[in-house]
CSV table of C-alpha atoms in Angstrom, one decimal:
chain,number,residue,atom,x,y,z
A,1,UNK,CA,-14.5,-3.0,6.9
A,2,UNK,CA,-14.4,0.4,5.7
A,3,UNK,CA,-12.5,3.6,6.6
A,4,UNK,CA,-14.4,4.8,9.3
A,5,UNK,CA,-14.6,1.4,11.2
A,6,UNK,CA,-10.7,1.2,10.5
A,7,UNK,CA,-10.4,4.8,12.2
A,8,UNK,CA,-12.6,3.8,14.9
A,9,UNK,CA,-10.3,1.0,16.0
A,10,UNK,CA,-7.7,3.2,15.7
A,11,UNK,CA,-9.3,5.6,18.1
A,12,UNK,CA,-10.7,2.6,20.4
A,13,UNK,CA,-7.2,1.2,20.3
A,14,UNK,CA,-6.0,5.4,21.9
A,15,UNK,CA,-8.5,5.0,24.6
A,16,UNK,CA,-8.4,1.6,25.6
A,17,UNK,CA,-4.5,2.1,26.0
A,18,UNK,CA,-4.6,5.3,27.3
A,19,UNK,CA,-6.5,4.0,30.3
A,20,UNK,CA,-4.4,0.9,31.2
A,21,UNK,CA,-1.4,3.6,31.4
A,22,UNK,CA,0.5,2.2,28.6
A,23,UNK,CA,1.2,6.2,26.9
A,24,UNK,CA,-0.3,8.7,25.6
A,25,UNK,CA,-4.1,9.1,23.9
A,26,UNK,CA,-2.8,7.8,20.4
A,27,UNK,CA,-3.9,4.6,18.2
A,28,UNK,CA,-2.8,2.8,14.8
A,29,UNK,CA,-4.0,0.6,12.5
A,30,UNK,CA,-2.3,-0.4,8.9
A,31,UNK,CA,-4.6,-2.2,6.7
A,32,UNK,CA,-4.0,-3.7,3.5
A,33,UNK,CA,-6.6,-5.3,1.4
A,34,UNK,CA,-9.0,-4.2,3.6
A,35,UNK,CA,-7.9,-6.2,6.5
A,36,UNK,CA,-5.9,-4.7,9.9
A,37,UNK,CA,-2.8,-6.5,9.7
A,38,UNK,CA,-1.5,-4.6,12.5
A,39,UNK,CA,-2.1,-2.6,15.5
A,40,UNK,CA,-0.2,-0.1,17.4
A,41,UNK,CA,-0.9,2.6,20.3
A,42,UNK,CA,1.6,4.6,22.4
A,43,UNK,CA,3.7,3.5,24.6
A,44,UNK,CA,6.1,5.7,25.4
A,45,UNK,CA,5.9,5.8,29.3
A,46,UNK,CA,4.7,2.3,29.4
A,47,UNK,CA,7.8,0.8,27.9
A,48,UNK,CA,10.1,4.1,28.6
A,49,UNK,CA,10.7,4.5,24.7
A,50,UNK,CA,10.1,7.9,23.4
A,51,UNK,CA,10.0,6.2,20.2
A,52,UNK,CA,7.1,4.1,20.9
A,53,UNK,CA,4.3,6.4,19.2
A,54,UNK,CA,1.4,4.6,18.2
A,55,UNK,CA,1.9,5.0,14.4
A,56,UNK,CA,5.9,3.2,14.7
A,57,UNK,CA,4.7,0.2,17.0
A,58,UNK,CA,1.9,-0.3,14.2
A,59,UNK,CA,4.5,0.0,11.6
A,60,UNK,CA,6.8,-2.2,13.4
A,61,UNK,CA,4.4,-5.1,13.6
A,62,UNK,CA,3.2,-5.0,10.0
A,63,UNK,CA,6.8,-5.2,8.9
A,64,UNK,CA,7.2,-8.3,10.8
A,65,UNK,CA,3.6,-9.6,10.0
A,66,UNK,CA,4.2,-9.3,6.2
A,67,UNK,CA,8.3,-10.3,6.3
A,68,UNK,CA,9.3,-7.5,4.8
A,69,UNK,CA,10.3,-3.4,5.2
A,70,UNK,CA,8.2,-2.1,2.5
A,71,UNK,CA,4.7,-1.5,3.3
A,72,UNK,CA,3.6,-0.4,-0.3
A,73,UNK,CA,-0.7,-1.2,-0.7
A,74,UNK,CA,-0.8,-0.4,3.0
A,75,UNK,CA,-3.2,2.3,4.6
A,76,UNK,CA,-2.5,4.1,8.1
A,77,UNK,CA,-5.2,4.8,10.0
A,78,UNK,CA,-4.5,6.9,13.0
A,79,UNK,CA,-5.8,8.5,15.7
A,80,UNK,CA,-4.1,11.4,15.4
A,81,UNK,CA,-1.8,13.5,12.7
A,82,UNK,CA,1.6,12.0,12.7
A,83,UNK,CA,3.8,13.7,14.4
A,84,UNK,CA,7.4,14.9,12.2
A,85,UNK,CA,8.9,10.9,13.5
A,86,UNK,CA,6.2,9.2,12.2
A,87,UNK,CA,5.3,11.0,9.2
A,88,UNK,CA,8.9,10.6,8.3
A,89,UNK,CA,8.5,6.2,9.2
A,90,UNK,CA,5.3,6.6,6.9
A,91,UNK,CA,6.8,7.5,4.1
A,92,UNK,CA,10.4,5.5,5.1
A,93,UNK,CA,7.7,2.4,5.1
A,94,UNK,CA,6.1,3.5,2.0
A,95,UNK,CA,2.7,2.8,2.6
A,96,UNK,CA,0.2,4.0,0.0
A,97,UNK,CA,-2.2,6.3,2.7
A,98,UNK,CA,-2.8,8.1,5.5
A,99,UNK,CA,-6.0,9.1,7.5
A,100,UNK,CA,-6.2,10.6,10.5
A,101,UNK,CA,-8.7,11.9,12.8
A,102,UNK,CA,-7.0,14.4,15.5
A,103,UNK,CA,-5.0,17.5,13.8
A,104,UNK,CA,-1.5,18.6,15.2
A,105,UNK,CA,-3.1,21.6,16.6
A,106,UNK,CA,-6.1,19.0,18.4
A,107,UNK,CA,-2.9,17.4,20.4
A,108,UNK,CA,-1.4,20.6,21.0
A,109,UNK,CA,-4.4,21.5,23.0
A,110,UNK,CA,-3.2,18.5,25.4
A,111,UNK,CA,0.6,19.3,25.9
A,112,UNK,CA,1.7,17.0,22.3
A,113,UNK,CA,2.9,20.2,20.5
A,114,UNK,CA,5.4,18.9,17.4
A,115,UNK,CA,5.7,22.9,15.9
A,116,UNK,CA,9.1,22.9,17.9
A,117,UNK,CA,9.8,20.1,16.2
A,118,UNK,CA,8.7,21.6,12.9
A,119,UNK,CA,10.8,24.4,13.1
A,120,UNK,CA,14.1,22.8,14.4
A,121,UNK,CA,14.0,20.7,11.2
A,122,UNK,CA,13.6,23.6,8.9
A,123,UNK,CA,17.3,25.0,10.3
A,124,UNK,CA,20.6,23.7,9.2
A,125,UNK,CA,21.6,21.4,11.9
A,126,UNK,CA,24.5,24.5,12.9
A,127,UNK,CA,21.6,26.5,13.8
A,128,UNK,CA,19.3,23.9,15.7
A,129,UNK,CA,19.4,23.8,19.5
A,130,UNK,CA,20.5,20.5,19.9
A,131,UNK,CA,24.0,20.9,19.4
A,132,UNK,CA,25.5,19.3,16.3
A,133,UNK,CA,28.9,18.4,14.8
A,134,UNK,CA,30.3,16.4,12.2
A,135,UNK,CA,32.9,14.2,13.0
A,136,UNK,CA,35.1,11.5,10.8
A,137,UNK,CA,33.5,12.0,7.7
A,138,UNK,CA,36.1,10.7,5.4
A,139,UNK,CA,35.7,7.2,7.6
A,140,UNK,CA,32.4,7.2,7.5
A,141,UNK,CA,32.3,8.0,3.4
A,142,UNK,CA,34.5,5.0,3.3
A,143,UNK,CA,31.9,2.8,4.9
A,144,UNK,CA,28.9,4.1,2.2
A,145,UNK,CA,31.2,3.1,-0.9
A,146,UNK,CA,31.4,0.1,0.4
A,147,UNK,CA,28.0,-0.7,0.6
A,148,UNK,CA,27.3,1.1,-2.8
A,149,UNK,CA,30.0,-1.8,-4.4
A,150,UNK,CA,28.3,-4.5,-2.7
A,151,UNK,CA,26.2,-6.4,-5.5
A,152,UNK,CA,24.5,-8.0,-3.1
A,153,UNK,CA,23.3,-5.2,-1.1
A,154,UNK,CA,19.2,-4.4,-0.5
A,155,UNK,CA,18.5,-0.7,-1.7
A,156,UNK,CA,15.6,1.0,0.3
């Protein structure tokens, strides 16, 4: 299979799911060696998980297809331009590529618009309008030099 019939399934998989109610109009598929080894599609109001965009459940089930966290020689396909979340799972996942059909400004067109999100992320958190405030820091510092003088810990 090449890219288009990978995006295609990705866009089949937004329909198809989009109609049985499980979320929004969104679809993933990560391939590796030319082969989908995993699938995803929104399902935020079908499981109640705002987390559940199509691009993290396909990311989610690759990682447990392959046994591992790192999804290096991977390709996304996707229905749509990851929103800041899933761009930000993308490149936490490491896989090698993205395509994507639908722009940001496509799914702002139908109520999905992340330039809120965009610009909340440029402020320092003291500016953002989610309220924000540090708390225990010298506990919490304790806890990271602990894992930094763990030999056996897994760096990611």
């Amino acid at each position: 299979m090449g890219h288009e019939e990978h995006m295609r399934r990705a866009i089949a998989l937004s329909r198809e799911k989009m109609r049985d109610d499980e979320g929004g109009p969104f679809g993933a598929v990560i391939v590796r060696d030319g082969v989908i080894i995993a699938e995803g599609w929104n399902q935020v109001t079908g499981h109640n998980d705002p987390t559940a965009h199509g691009e993290i459940v396909a990311i989610r089930e690759a990682c447990r297809a392959l046994g591992t966290f790192s999804l290096e020689g991977c390709t996304i396909y996707t229905s749509c331009e990851p929103c800041p979340m899933c761009l930000a799972a993308i490149y936490w996942s490491r896989i090698d590529r993205v395509f994507y059909a639908n722009t940001a400004a496509d799914a702002a067109t139908i109520g999905f618009d992340d330039e809120r999100l965009y610009r909340e992320l440029a402020l320092p958190p003291d500016a953002r309008s989610l309220p924000s405030e540090r708390l225990l820091a010298a506990e919490a510092r304790a806890v990271f030099d602990e894992w930094l003088a763990d030999p056996d810990r897994v760096p990611y």
